[in-house]
Short mmCIF file of C-alpha atoms in Angstrom, two decimals:
data_model
loop_
_atom_site.label_atom_id
_atom_site.label_comp_id
_atom_site.label_asym_id
_atom_site.label_seq_id
_atom_site.Cartn_x
_atom_site.Cartn_y
_atom_site.Cartn_z
CA MET A 21 19.45 -21.03 20.73
CA GLU A 22 19.05 -20.34 17.15
CA ARG A 23 16.21 -18.23 16.49
CA LYS A 24 14.68 -18.77 12.97
CA THR A 25 12.21 -16.45 10.91
CA GLN A 26 9.12 -18.23 10.09
CA ILE A 27 6.60 -17.68 7.73
CA ASP A 28 3.18 -18.44 7.43
CA ALA A 29 1.30 -19.01 3.90
CA ALA A 30 -2.22 -20.49 4.44
CA ASP A 31 -3.08 -21.94 1.52
CA GLY A 32 -5.24 -19.58 -1.09
CA LYS A 33 -4.86 -17.04 0.67
CA GLN A 34 -2.75 -13.55 -0.38
CA GLU A 35 -1.15 -12.46 2.91
CA LEU A 36 2.00 -13.50 4.83
CA VAL A 37 2.33 -13.26 8.48
CA ILE A 38 5.98 -13.33 8.93
CA THR A 39 7.49 -13.52 12.79
CA ARG A 40 10.80 -13.67 14.07
CA GLU A 41 12.37 -12.78 17.81
CA PHE A 42 15.41 -10.75 18.10
CA ASP A 43 18.23 -11.25 21.35
CA LEU A 44 17.97 -7.06 21.08
CA PRO A 45 15.74 -4.59 22.87
CA LEU A 46 13.25 -3.02 20.72
CA GLU A 47 15.04 0.62 20.31
CA LEU A 48 17.90 -1.40 18.50
CA LEU A 49 15.80 -3.48 16.29
CA PHE A 50 13.51 -0.14 14.94
CA LYS A 51 16.63 1.33 14.67
CA ALA A 52 18.11 -1.95 12.22
CA HIS A 53 15.51 -1.34 9.87
CA VAL A 54 15.69 3.39 9.35
CA GLU A 55 18.97 3.18 9.60
CA PRO A 56 20.32 3.55 5.63
CA GLY A 57 24.39 2.84 7.32
CA LEU A 58 22.72 -0.44 9.25
CA LEU A 59 19.41 -1.37 6.46
CA GLU A 60 22.67 -1.43 3.87
CA GLN A 61 25.05 -4.22 6.00
CA TRP A 62 22.05 -6.44 7.06
CA MET A 63 19.56 -6.18 3.88
CA GLY A 64 22.69 -6.31 1.32
CA THR A 65 21.27 -3.15 -0.55
CA LYS A 66 22.10 0.39 -1.26
CA VAL A 67 19.94 2.79 0.36
CA LEU A 68 19.18 5.93 -2.42
CA LYS A 69 16.99 7.54 -0.65
CA LEU A 70 14.77 6.55 2.46
CA GLU A 71 12.29 9.09 4.35
CA GLY A 72 11.68 7.59 7.47
CA LYS A 73 8.31 10.10 8.19
CA LYS A 74 4.49 9.60 7.42
CA HIS A 75 4.25 10.34 3.23
CA GLY A 76 8.46 9.48 3.23
CA SER A 77 9.52 7.07 0.77
CA TYR A 78 12.37 5.12 -0.56
CA GLN A 79 14.60 3.57 -2.84
CA PHE A 80 16.92 0.85 -2.40
CA GLU A 81 19.21 -0.66 -5.02
CA THR A 82 21.24 -4.28 -4.91
CA THR A 83 24.18 -5.11 -7.22
CA ASP A 84 24.77 -8.93 -8.06
CA PRO A 85 27.52 -10.64 -8.53
CA ARG A 86 27.30 -9.85 -12.92
CA GLY A 87 26.96 -5.99 -12.45
CA ASN A 88 23.06 -5.75 -12.79
CA LYS A 89 21.39 -3.03 -10.63
CA TYR A 90 17.59 -4.58 -9.41
CA GLY A 91 15.66 -1.27 -7.71
CA PHE A 92 13.04 -1.55 -4.94
CA ASN A 93 10.69 0.87 -3.47
CA GLY A 94 7.91 2.12 -2.19
CA VAL A 95 6.11 5.03 -0.30
CA ILE A 96 5.51 5.14 3.80
CA HIS A 97 2.27 5.49 5.08
CA GLU A 98 2.54 5.40 8.39
CA PHE A 99 5.60 5.65 11.03
CA SER A 100 5.68 5.11 14.54
CA PRO A 101 9.21 4.80 16.01
CA ASN A 102 9.69 1.67 18.02
CA ARG A 103 6.35 0.15 17.25
CA LYS A 104 4.96 0.53 13.36
CA ILE A 105 5.52 0.81 9.88
CA VAL A 106 2.92 0.79 6.81
CA ARG A 107 4.71 0.94 3.88
CA THR A 108 4.58 0.02 0.40
CA PHE A 109 7.06 -2.20 -1.27
CA GLU A 110 7.96 -3.29 -4.99
CA MET A 111 10.80 -5.06 -6.75
CA GLU A 112 10.72 -3.30 -9.65
CA ASN A 113 10.72 -4.37 -13.48
CA MET A 114 9.62 -7.81 -11.17
CA PRO A 115 5.84 -9.07 -12.21
CA PHE A 116 5.04 -9.38 -8.45
CA GLY A 117 3.09 -6.28 -8.29
CA VAL A 118 2.89 -3.77 -5.10
CA GLN A 119 2.77 -4.66 -2.00
CA LEU A 120 1.17 -3.53 1.20
CA GLU A 121 2.81 -4.19 4.22
CA VAL A 122 2.82 -3.36 7.79
CA HIS A 123 5.25 -3.89 9.48
CA GLU A 124 4.58 -4.20 13.75
CA PHE A 125 7.58 -3.70 16.05
CA GLU A 126 7.30 -5.08 19.85
CA LYS A 127 10.09 -5.16 23.04
CA LEU A 128 9.64 -8.55 24.24
CA THR A 129 12.66 -8.37 27.62
CA ASP A 130 14.52 -5.46 28.69
CA GLY A 131 17.18 -7.51 25.25
CA THR A 132 14.55 -9.32 22.69
CA SER A 133 12.14 -7.74 20.27
CA LYS A 134 10.03 -9.67 17.71
CA LEU A 135 9.59 -8.69 14.11
CA THR A 136 6.00 -8.88 12.95
CA MET A 137 5.36 -8.02 9.02
CA HIS A 138 2.78 -8.22 7.54
CA VAL A 139 2.87 -8.70 4.00
CA ILE A 140 -0.26 -8.75 1.15
CA TYR A 141 -0.09 -9.13 -2.05
CA GLU A 142 -2.28 -8.41 -5.54
CA SER A 143 -3.11 -11.78 -5.70
CA VAL A 144 -2.98 -15.38 -4.41
CA ALA A 145 -0.33 -15.98 -7.36
CA LYS A 146 2.09 -12.93 -6.99
CA ARG A 147 2.01 -14.25 -3.61
CA ASP A 148 3.08 -18.16 -4.89
CA GLN A 149 5.43 -16.84 -6.66
CA VAL A 150 7.69 -14.18 -4.55
CA LEU A 151 7.28 -17.62 -2.02
CA LYS A 152 9.28 -20.26 -5.06
CA MET A 153 12.07 -17.65 -5.22
CA GLY A 154 13.24 -19.11 -1.69
CA MET A 155 11.59 -15.03 0.54
CA THR A 156 11.97 -18.28 2.79
CA GLN A 157 14.64 -18.45 3.18
CA GLY A 158 16.59 -15.53 2.10
CA ILE A 159 14.72 -13.05 4.94
CA ASN A 160 16.35 -15.68 7.51
CA MET A 161 19.66 -15.00 6.44
CA ALA A 162 19.03 -11.53 6.21
CA HIS A 163 17.55 -11.83 9.72
CA ASN A 164 20.81 -13.59 10.76
CA ARG A 165 22.64 -10.58 9.43
CA LEU A 166 20.78 -8.04 11.10
CA GLN A 167 21.03 -10.00 14.32
CA ALA A 168 24.36 -10.45 14.37
CA VAL A 169 25.54 -7.00 12.89
CA VAL A 170 23.03 -4.72 15.43
CA SER A 171 24.49 -6.70 18.11
CA GLN A 172 28.12 -4.61 17.62
CA LEU A 173 26.07 -1.47 19.11
CA LYS A 174 24.90 -3.48 21.98
CA MET B 4 -28.82 3.84 -21.19
CA GLU B 5 -27.60 4.00 -16.91
CA ARG B 6 -24.70 3.09 -15.89
CA LYS B 7 -23.60 1.36 -13.03
CA THR B 8 -20.60 0.55 -10.45
CA GLN B 9 -19.77 -2.94 -10.51
CA ILE B 10 -18.56 -4.00 -7.50
CA ASP B 11 -17.32 -7.81 -7.30
CA ALA B 12 -16.63 -9.23 -3.73
CA ALA B 13 -15.85 -12.68 -3.74
CA ASP B 14 -16.68 -14.50 -0.50
CA GLY B 15 -13.30 -15.14 1.85
CA LYS B 16 -11.22 -12.97 -0.66
CA GLN B 17 -9.56 -9.82 1.24
CA GLU B 18 -9.89 -7.56 -2.17
CA LEU B 19 -12.71 -6.27 -4.50
CA VAL B 20 -12.68 -5.27 -7.86
CA ILE B 21 -15.07 -2.56 -8.69
CA THR B 22 -15.29 -1.12 -11.91
CA ARG B 23 -17.48 1.53 -13.76
CA GLU B 24 -17.57 2.05 -17.09
CA PHE B 25 -18.03 6.39 -17.99
CA ASP B 26 -19.69 8.45 -20.85
CA LEU B 27 -15.97 10.26 -20.87
CA PRO B 28 -13.24 10.34 -22.23
CA LEU B 29 -10.06 8.84 -20.76
CA GLU B 30 -8.11 12.13 -20.19
CA LEU B 31 -11.43 13.31 -18.78
CA LEU B 32 -11.64 10.38 -16.41
CA PHE B 33 -7.94 10.71 -15.79
CA LYS B 34 -8.86 14.66 -14.63
CA ALA B 35 -10.71 13.85 -11.57
CA HIS B 36 -8.61 11.96 -9.86
CA VAL B 37 -6.04 14.16 -9.84
CA GLU B 38 -7.36 17.70 -9.84
CA PRO B 39 -8.59 18.97 -6.53
CA GLY B 40 -11.25 20.96 -7.61
CA LEU B 41 -13.27 18.34 -9.90
CA LEU B 42 -12.18 15.65 -6.85
CA GLU B 43 -13.74 17.98 -4.49
CA GLN B 44 -17.32 18.30 -6.17
CA TRP B 45 -17.62 14.80 -7.13
CA MET B 46 -16.20 13.45 -3.45
CA GLY B 47 -17.89 15.70 -1.53
CA THR B 48 -14.35 16.35 0.45
CA LYS B 49 -12.04 19.08 0.85
CA VAL B 50 -8.91 18.60 -0.32
CA LEU B 51 -6.14 19.25 1.73
CA LYS B 52 -3.18 18.08 -0.48
CA LEU B 53 -2.71 16.20 -3.20
CA GLU B 54 0.56 15.22 -4.74
CA GLY B 55 0.11 13.77 -8.17
CA LYS B 56 3.16 12.21 -8.70
CA LYS B 57 5.32 9.13 -7.99
CA HIS B 58 6.13 8.91 -4.17
CA GLY B 59 3.01 11.88 -3.44
CA SER B 60 1.02 12.10 -1.20
CA TYR B 61 -2.83 12.77 -0.34
CA GLN B 62 -5.08 14.71 1.98
CA PHE B 63 -8.18 14.32 2.43
CA GLU B 64 -11.11 15.88 4.79
CA THR B 65 -15.07 15.62 5.07
CA THR B 66 -17.46 17.43 7.41
CA ASP B 67 -20.96 16.01 8.61
CA PRO B 68 -23.69 18.00 9.32
CA ARG B 69 -23.11 18.02 12.31
CA GLY B 70 -19.99 19.98 11.60
CA ASN B 71 -17.78 16.78 12.88
CA LYS B 72 -14.31 16.13 10.30
CA TYR B 73 -13.61 12.61 9.21
CA GLY B 74 -10.06 12.23 7.72
CA PHE B 75 -8.89 10.18 4.91
CA ASN B 76 -5.34 9.81 3.51
CA GLY B 77 -2.95 8.09 1.06
CA VAL B 78 0.44 7.78 -0.15
CA ILE B 79 0.84 7.22 -4.14
CA HIS B 80 3.49 4.33 -5.47
CA GLU B 81 3.18 4.77 -9.08
CA PHE B 82 1.57 7.46 -11.31
CA SER B 83 0.84 7.01 -14.99
CA PRO B 84 -1.49 9.40 -16.07
CA ASN B 85 -3.88 8.63 -17.61
CA ARG B 86 -3.00 4.96 -17.05
CA LYS B 87 -2.54 4.20 -13.33
CA ILE B 88 -2.63 4.90 -9.80
CA VAL B 89 -1.62 2.98 -7.53
CA ARG B 90 -1.53 3.65 -3.83
CA THR B 91 -2.80 3.56 0.01
CA PHE B 92 -5.69 4.81 1.26
CA GLU B 93 -7.09 5.01 5.25
CA MET B 94 -10.11 6.45 6.74
CA GLU B 95 -8.01 7.91 9.72
CA ASN B 96 -9.41 7.08 13.51
CA MET B 97 -11.77 4.51 11.88
CA PRO B 98 -11.13 -0.06 12.42
CA PHE B 99 -9.94 -0.42 9.18
CA GLY B 100 -7.00 -0.32 8.27
CA VAL B 101 -5.14 0.99 5.24
CA GLN B 102 -5.73 -0.77 1.62
CA LEU B 103 -3.55 -0.69 -1.57
CA GLU B 104 -5.73 0.73 -3.84
CA VAL B 105 -4.85 -0.02 -7.49
CA HIS B 106 -6.66 2.51 -10.13
CA GLU B 107 -6.11 1.06 -13.85
CA PHE B 108 -7.52 3.78 -16.49
CA GLU B 109 -8.40 2.95 -19.96
CA LYS B 110 -9.54 4.02 -22.76
CA LEU B 111 -13.02 2.16 -24.96
CA THR B 112 -13.70 5.26 -27.39
CA ASP B 113 -13.36 8.98 -28.32
CA GLY B 114 -15.97 9.22 -25.73
CA THR B 115 -16.17 6.59 -23.04
CA SER B 116 -13.81 4.63 -20.97
CA LYS B 117 -13.65 2.29 -18.38
CA LEU B 118 -12.34 2.44 -14.47
CA THR B 119 -10.63 -1.07 -12.42
CA MET B 120 -10.31 -0.11 -8.67
CA HIS B 121 -8.49 -3.37 -7.59
CA VAL B 122 -8.68 -2.81 -3.87
CA ILE B 123 -6.63 -4.61 -1.12
CA TYR B 124 -7.61 -5.32 2.88
CA GLU B 125 -5.63 -6.34 5.38
CA SER B 126 -8.07 -8.73 6.80
CA VAL B 127 -10.97 -10.08 4.92
CA ALA B 128 -12.71 -9.55 8.12
CA LYS B 129 -11.97 -5.64 7.35
CA ARG B 130 -12.87 -5.40 3.69
CA ASP B 131 -16.61 -6.73 4.87
CA GLN B 132 -16.62 -4.28 7.41
CA VAL B 133 -16.28 -1.49 4.35
CA LEU B 134 -18.34 -3.37 2.91
CA LYS B 135 -21.64 -2.73 5.64
CA MET B 136 -20.86 0.14 5.58
CA GLY B 137 -22.72 1.31 2.16
CA MET B 138 -19.87 1.62 0.45
CA THR B 139 -21.78 0.20 -2.61
CA GLN B 140 -23.97 2.36 -2.45
CA GLY B 141 -21.87 5.49 -1.52
CA ILE B 142 -19.42 4.64 -4.22
CA ASN B 143 -22.36 4.71 -6.87
CA MET B 144 -23.81 7.68 -6.20
CA ALA B 145 -19.88 9.22 -5.97
CA HIS B 146 -19.56 8.11 -9.92
CA ASN B 147 -22.59 9.57 -10.99
CA ARG B 148 -21.38 12.92 -10.27
CA LEU B 149 -18.45 12.40 -11.05
CA GLN B 150 -20.08 11.85 -14.36
CA ALA B 151 -22.71 14.78 -13.97
CA VAL B 152 -19.78 17.30 -12.89
CA VAL B 153 -17.29 16.22 -15.00
CA SER B 154 -19.36 15.91 -18.24
CA GLN B 155 -19.66 19.88 -18.44
CA LEU B 156 -16.10 19.95 -19.40
CA LYS B 157 -17.07 17.63 -22.16
#
């Protein structure tokens, strides 16, 4: 069965609920979100900073084929291993504002797990702009890479 | 003229917009939000930690008349002096979740300034719970204290 990332974007709301099931044990799914070496592979970004702890912060950077750099950063409000991360997220120099993200990690069976991302935007308009950028397809592709990359650790 | 804190709570939205004008220069209004000694006076909380910088964090604590302690904490996503603070905020051990707050500080005249707090909740239900707690009156009282305490520094 091919798995796919689901995005629930209710009309007129300033939030998204993104869910994906993985053929990975919970611990590996969580590891993929906190180990810089793994993150870089599936997100395709350079990890300049990642403090995986309560009141920590992170800074990522991607480079496009022309050499332009794009920064992403945020702070980590809550960090509960194998369970939950609450953080802020911002694409720098973009008009999307700061978003609040609640990531929940859940064991389904010994070899499968589920990620639920609740993403809250500053406004409905900002959420809709992010959706228009092709975020839906982008996150599904990233999650496919996560599955492929982390499967090799099993 | 007696000033009052205005709260705009649109029906069915998971956000609030709180505004207040102060008879204080912009710099003093901002100072009231970042100097532990001043914060403690007008918020009535003990400041256990306050890192006033990008990717900093804070921890406050109040004690009720019976000696029960209540914690508040969050991380600072953006810190632009005299202009803007973006942070998370959480009342610990309470069912209100984590909120994202965008505080904007604006000069009106040399002696007056305006605070706009855009507060975004995890859900409409959580926002409504906070409103029911009497938050409207509480914040107006706190802002009255801010005006009184900081006026003495002019």
